[in-house]
Amino acid sequence: MDIDVSLSDPPSDARASGAAGVDLHRIARHVRWHILNTVAQSKAGHIGGPLSMADLVVALYFRELNIDPHRPDAPGRDRFVLSKGHSAIGLYSVLALRGYFPVAELATFDHGDSRLQGHPDMRLTPGIDVSTGSLGQGLSAAVGIALGARMAGQAFRTWVMLGDGELQEGMVWEAVNSASRFELSSLTAIVDVNGLQQFGWPAVDGRDRFDRSEPWAHVDLAAIFRGYGWNVIEIDGHDFAAIFAAFDEAGENARATTRPTVILAGTIKGQGISFTRGTYTWHNGVASEEQLATARAELMIEGETDESAA
Ligand SMILES: Cc1ncc(C[n+]2csc(CCOP(=O)(O)OP(=O)(O)O)c2C)c(N)n1
Ligand SMILES: [Mg+2]
């Protein structure tokens, strides 16, 4: 991999290192800052979902995926589908720090003439493989990509990130079923299991149960995926060592089995910032100046540079 980020520190025992000694904890802090700050400047956008998947996406782009930011259309590149497309700002922040486009461009997020729309657009943004935003569709696209790769004799792998609330979409399960029937072991799905969606399941017969957990929160997802014929890996989605081990196992599965793999990543919605952590109320939102100052301090951004690798 061709990585030369200004964020890079010599790795220490306390830090996870990606390729070339890149400090992933530090990158993830900056990604979290860009998520909160960019949305605040654009005055609209999602926060909790981008923050919960941040460590997983940093690990993918800085350690795992076979990609080249300078050749975003290279035919043999690994593909990544952000099925939970509302979390676009989290992916854009990682792509910028990885060198796909200038970090300064994040300031255009969600403007009408920007390449960085509120939901990913494959026609506009370097590094975006599939346009998403209508929940439920990404896994089907990924199944098609993985199947197409096999038919074309291409060896690349296909990754897809889903939300746990998104699993309510029936189309997801058609794709889960077909992926194993087509024996698409090159396909790896990650589910960002943060236990929350937008509002939860508030009402029964008009009565608010004050249950904000997402409706699949009490379902045994591992058993269901296994039943469909998938390899299942369950991890803490904020622990880089666990993430790396899961990625290694998924790679081994791709080589040695005929089954697709799902990584059920236990995460915390809004992770990394005190006032957004663990609440559905920050599914989307705009931080005040005071909240931005709090987050800057918590994420230890002061005095650090974050230029892109481009
Ligand atoms: C088909 C569809 N229905 C509704 C929405 C609006 N919406 C955007 S995010 C969201 C909640 C998603 O929850 P989850 O999948 O758990 O994502 P996360 O918690 O990671 O934000 C909803 C209902 C949508 N984008 N697409
Ligand atoms: Mg969720």
mmCIF file of C-alpha atoms in Angstrom, residues 152-300:
data_model
loop_
_atom_site.group_PDB
_atom_site.id
_atom_site.type_symbol
_atom_site.label_atom_id
_atom_site.label_comp_id
_atom_site.label_asym_id
_atom_site.label_seq_id
_atom_site.Cartn_x
_atom_site.Cartn_y
_atom_site.Cartn_z
ATOM 1 C CA ALA A 152 -14.943 -12.034 -15.335
ATOM 2 C CA GLY A 153 -12.164 -14.030 -13.699
ATOM 3 C CA GLN A 154 -11.288 -11.147 -11.337
ATOM 4 C CA ALA A 155 -9.832 -11.998 -7.941
ATOM 5 C CA PHE A 156 -10.790 -8.854 -6.026
ATOM 6 C CA ARG A 157 -12.895 -8.975 -2.866
ATOM 7 C CA THR A 158 -16.161 -7.176 -2.161
ATOM 8 C CA TRP A 159 -17.034 -5.615 1.192
ATOM 9 C CA VAL A 160 -20.292 -4.088 2.335
ATOM 10 C CA MET A 161 -21.247 -2.188 5.507
ATOM 11 C CA LEU A 162 -24.824 -2.481 6.743
ATOM 12 C CA GLY A 163 -26.665 -0.899 9.655
ATOM 13 C CA ASP A 164 -28.499 -3.093 12.173
ATOM 14 C CA GLY A 165 -31.749 -1.159 11.746
ATOM 15 C CA GLU A 166 -31.277 -1.586 8.009
ATOM 16 C CA LEU A 167 -31.741 -5.334 8.456
ATOM 17 C CA GLN A 168 -35.491 -4.683 8.666
ATOM 18 C CA GLU A 169 -35.454 -4.212 4.891
ATOM 19 C CA GLY A 170 -36.634 -7.477 3.301
ATOM 20 C CA MET A 171 -34.353 -7.100 0.293
ATOM 21 C CA VAL A 172 -31.355 -7.645 2.581
ATOM 22 C CA TRP A 173 -32.478 -11.224 3.199
ATOM 23 C CA GLU A 174 -32.935 -12.049 -0.470
ATOM 24 C CA ALA A 175 -29.300 -11.042 -0.921
ATOM 25 C CA VAL A 176 -28.184 -12.979 2.179
ATOM 26 C CA ASN A 177 -29.808 -16.081 0.771
ATOM 27 C CA SER A 178 -28.464 -15.686 -2.764
ATOM 28 C CA ALA A 179 -24.916 -14.881 -1.610
ATOM 29 C CA SER A 180 -24.530 -18.252 0.040
ATOM 30 C CA ARG A 181 -26.297 -20.105 -2.783
ATOM 31 C CA PHE A 182 -23.838 -18.543 -5.253
ATOM 32 C CA GLU A 183 -21.006 -19.534 -2.889
ATOM 33 C CA LEU A 184 -19.618 -15.984 -2.854
ATOM 34 C CA SER A 185 -16.809 -16.447 -0.366
ATOM 35 C CA SER A 186 -15.135 -13.294 -1.754
ATOM 36 C CA LEU A 187 -17.991 -11.285 -0.205
ATOM 37 C CA THR A 188 -17.649 -9.942 3.339
ATOM 38 C CA ALA A 189 -20.480 -8.065 5.017
ATOM 39 C CA ILE A 190 -19.975 -6.012 8.151
ATOM 40 C CA VAL A 191 -23.016 -5.171 10.257
ATOM 41 C CA ASP A 192 -22.595 -2.090 12.448
ATOM 42 C CA VAL A 193 -24.545 -3.448 15.414
ATOM 43 C CA ASN A 194 -24.955 -0.273 17.446
ATOM 44 C CA GLY A 195 -28.352 -1.267 18.834
ATOM 45 C CA LEU A 196 -30.037 1.961 17.737
ATOM 46 C CA GLN A 197 -31.545 3.355 14.599
ATOM 47 C CA GLN A 198 -33.282 6.691 14.076
ATOM 48 C CA PHE A 199 -36.153 6.676 16.580
ATOM 49 C CA GLY A 200 -36.418 3.088 17.798
ATOM 50 C CA TRP A 201 -39.811 1.482 17.956
ATOM 51 C CA PRO A 202 -41.686 4.013 20.001
ATOM 52 C CA ALA A 203 -45.349 3.235 19.633
ATOM 53 C CA VAL A 204 -47.687 0.295 20.048
ATOM 54 C CA ASP A 205 -51.326 1.239 19.509
ATOM 55 C CA GLY A 206 -50.252 4.845 19.803
ATOM 56 C CA ARG A 207 -48.642 4.276 23.215
ATOM 57 C CA ASP A 208 -44.966 5.238 23.509
ATOM 58 C CA ARG A 209 -43.052 2.343 25.099
ATOM 59 C CA PHE A 210 -39.929 4.513 25.342
ATOM 60 C CA ASP A 211 -38.081 1.648 23.654
ATOM 61 C CA ARG A 212 -35.441 3.270 21.468
ATOM 62 C CA SER A 213 -33.516 0.074 20.730
ATOM 63 C CA GLU A 214 -33.638 -0.887 17.103
ATOM 64 C CA PRO A 215 -36.224 -3.566 16.356
ATOM 65 C CA TRP A 216 -33.676 -6.315 15.580
ATOM 66 C CA ALA A 217 -31.811 -5.731 18.830
ATOM 67 C CA HIS A 218 -33.231 -8.865 20.456
ATOM 68 C CA VAL A 219 -32.747 -11.155 17.467
ATOM 69 C CA ASP A 220 -29.955 -13.767 17.343
ATOM 70 C CA LEU A 221 -28.285 -12.481 14.198
ATOM 71 C CA ALA A 222 -25.400 -14.955 14.351
ATOM 72 C CA ALA A 223 -27.800 -17.910 14.305
ATOM 73 C CA ILE A 224 -29.761 -16.464 11.417
ATOM 74 C CA PHE A 225 -26.704 -15.782 9.246
ATOM 75 C CA ARG A 226 -25.331 -19.256 10.057
ATOM 76 C CA GLY A 227 -28.681 -20.724 9.101
ATOM 77 C CA TYR A 228 -28.390 -19.049 5.710
ATOM 78 C CA GLY A 229 -24.980 -20.656 5.237
ATOM 79 C CA TRP A 230 -22.643 -17.790 6.079
ATOM 80 C CA ASN A 231 -19.452 -17.749 8.125
ATOM 81 C CA VAL A 232 -20.109 -15.593 11.194
ATOM 82 C CA ILE A 233 -17.561 -13.597 13.198
ATOM 83 C CA GLU A 234 -18.632 -11.557 16.232
ATOM 84 C CA ILE A 235 -16.350 -8.792 17.507
ATOM 85 C CA ASP A 236 -16.087 -5.521 19.380
ATOM 86 C CA GLY A 237 -16.140 -3.045 16.486
ATOM 87 C CA HIS A 238 -14.075 -0.467 18.389
ATOM 88 C CA ASP A 239 -11.136 -2.789 19.173
ATOM 89 C CA PHE A 240 -8.561 -2.625 16.389
ATOM 90 C CA ALA A 241 -6.922 -5.906 17.392
ATOM 91 C CA ALA A 242 -10.296 -7.659 17.156
ATOM 92 C CA ILE A 243 -11.061 -5.920 13.860
ATOM 93 C CA PHE A 244 -7.722 -7.001 12.353
ATOM 94 C CA ALA A 245 -8.270 -10.598 13.522
ATOM 95 C CA ALA A 246 -11.758 -10.604 12.001
ATOM 96 C CA PHE A 247 -10.438 -9.250 8.697
ATOM 97 C CA ASP A 248 -7.720 -11.935 8.673
ATOM 98 C CA GLU A 249 -10.305 -14.629 9.358
ATOM 99 C CA ALA A 250 -12.574 -13.281 6.615
ATOM 100 C CA GLY A 251 -9.621 -13.436 4.216
ATOM 101 C CA GLU A 252 -8.925 -17.014 5.205
ATOM 102 C CA ASN A 253 -12.629 -17.821 4.726
ATOM 103 C CA ALA A 254 -12.522 -16.261 1.265
ATOM 104 C CA ARG A 255 -9.671 -18.579 0.301
ATOM 105 C CA ALA A 256 -10.624 -21.743 2.130
ATOM 106 C CA THR A 257 -14.437 -21.906 2.196
ATOM 107 C CA THR A 258 -17.301 -21.462 -0.232
ATOM 108 C CA ARG A 259 -19.319 -19.340 2.183
ATOM 109 C CA PRO A 260 -19.621 -15.548 2.396
ATOM 110 C CA THR A 261 -18.623 -14.041 5.742
ATOM 111 C CA VAL A 262 -20.463 -11.619 7.986
ATOM 112 C CA ILE A 263 -18.701 -9.676 10.719
ATOM 113 C CA LEU A 264 -21.221 -8.718 13.392
ATOM 114 C CA ALA A 265 -19.448 -5.735 14.897
ATOM 115 C CA GLY A 266 -20.768 -4.632 18.283
ATOM 116 C CA THR A 267 -20.439 -0.852 18.356
ATOM 117 C CA ILE A 268 -21.777 2.164 20.227
ATOM 118 C CA LYS A 269 -23.764 4.723 18.303
ATOM 119 C CA GLY A 270 -22.044 8.111 18.527
ATOM 120 C CA GLN A 271 -18.842 6.517 19.869
ATOM 121 C CA GLY A 272 -15.904 8.774 20.694
ATOM 122 C CA ILE A 273 -17.633 11.978 21.777
ATOM 123 C CA SER A 274 -19.277 12.203 25.216
ATOM 124 C CA PHE A 275 -22.506 13.921 24.261
ATOM 125 C CA THR A 276 -23.206 11.851 21.122
ATOM 126 C CA ARG A 277 -22.292 8.470 22.584
ATOM 127 C CA GLY A 278 -25.005 5.866 23.171
ATOM 128 C CA THR A 279 -28.039 7.910 22.183
ATOM 129 C CA TYR A 280 -30.450 7.866 19.267
ATOM 130 C CA THR A 281 -30.932 11.638 19.623
ATOM 131 C CA TRP A 282 -27.621 12.204 17.816
ATOM 132 C CA HIS A 283 -28.603 9.985 14.852
ATOM 133 C CA ASN A 284 -28.346 13.305 13.075
ATOM 134 C CA GLY A 285 -27.709 16.764 14.434
ATOM 135 C CA VAL A 286 -25.730 19.980 14.337
ATOM 136 C CA ALA A 287 -23.230 20.668 17.104
ATOM 137 C CA SER A 288 -23.107 24.098 18.732
ATOM 138 C CA GLU A 289 -19.839 26.063 19.047
ATOM 139 C CA GLU A 290 -19.627 24.936 22.665
ATOM 140 C CA GLN A 291 -20.156 21.286 21.729
ATOM 141 C CA LEU A 292 -17.511 21.563 18.998
ATOM 142 C CA ALA A 293 -15.056 22.892 21.557
ATOM 143 C CA THR A 294 -15.858 19.989 23.888
ATOM 144 C CA ALA A 295 -15.376 17.458 21.092
ATOM 145 C CA ARG A 296 -12.099 19.059 19.975
ATOM 146 C CA ALA A 297 -10.736 18.677 23.461
ATOM 147 C CA GLU A 298 -12.002 15.121 23.909
ATOM 148 C CA LEU A 299 -10.597 14.044 20.552
ATOM 149 C CA MET A 300 -7.279 15.799 21.298
#
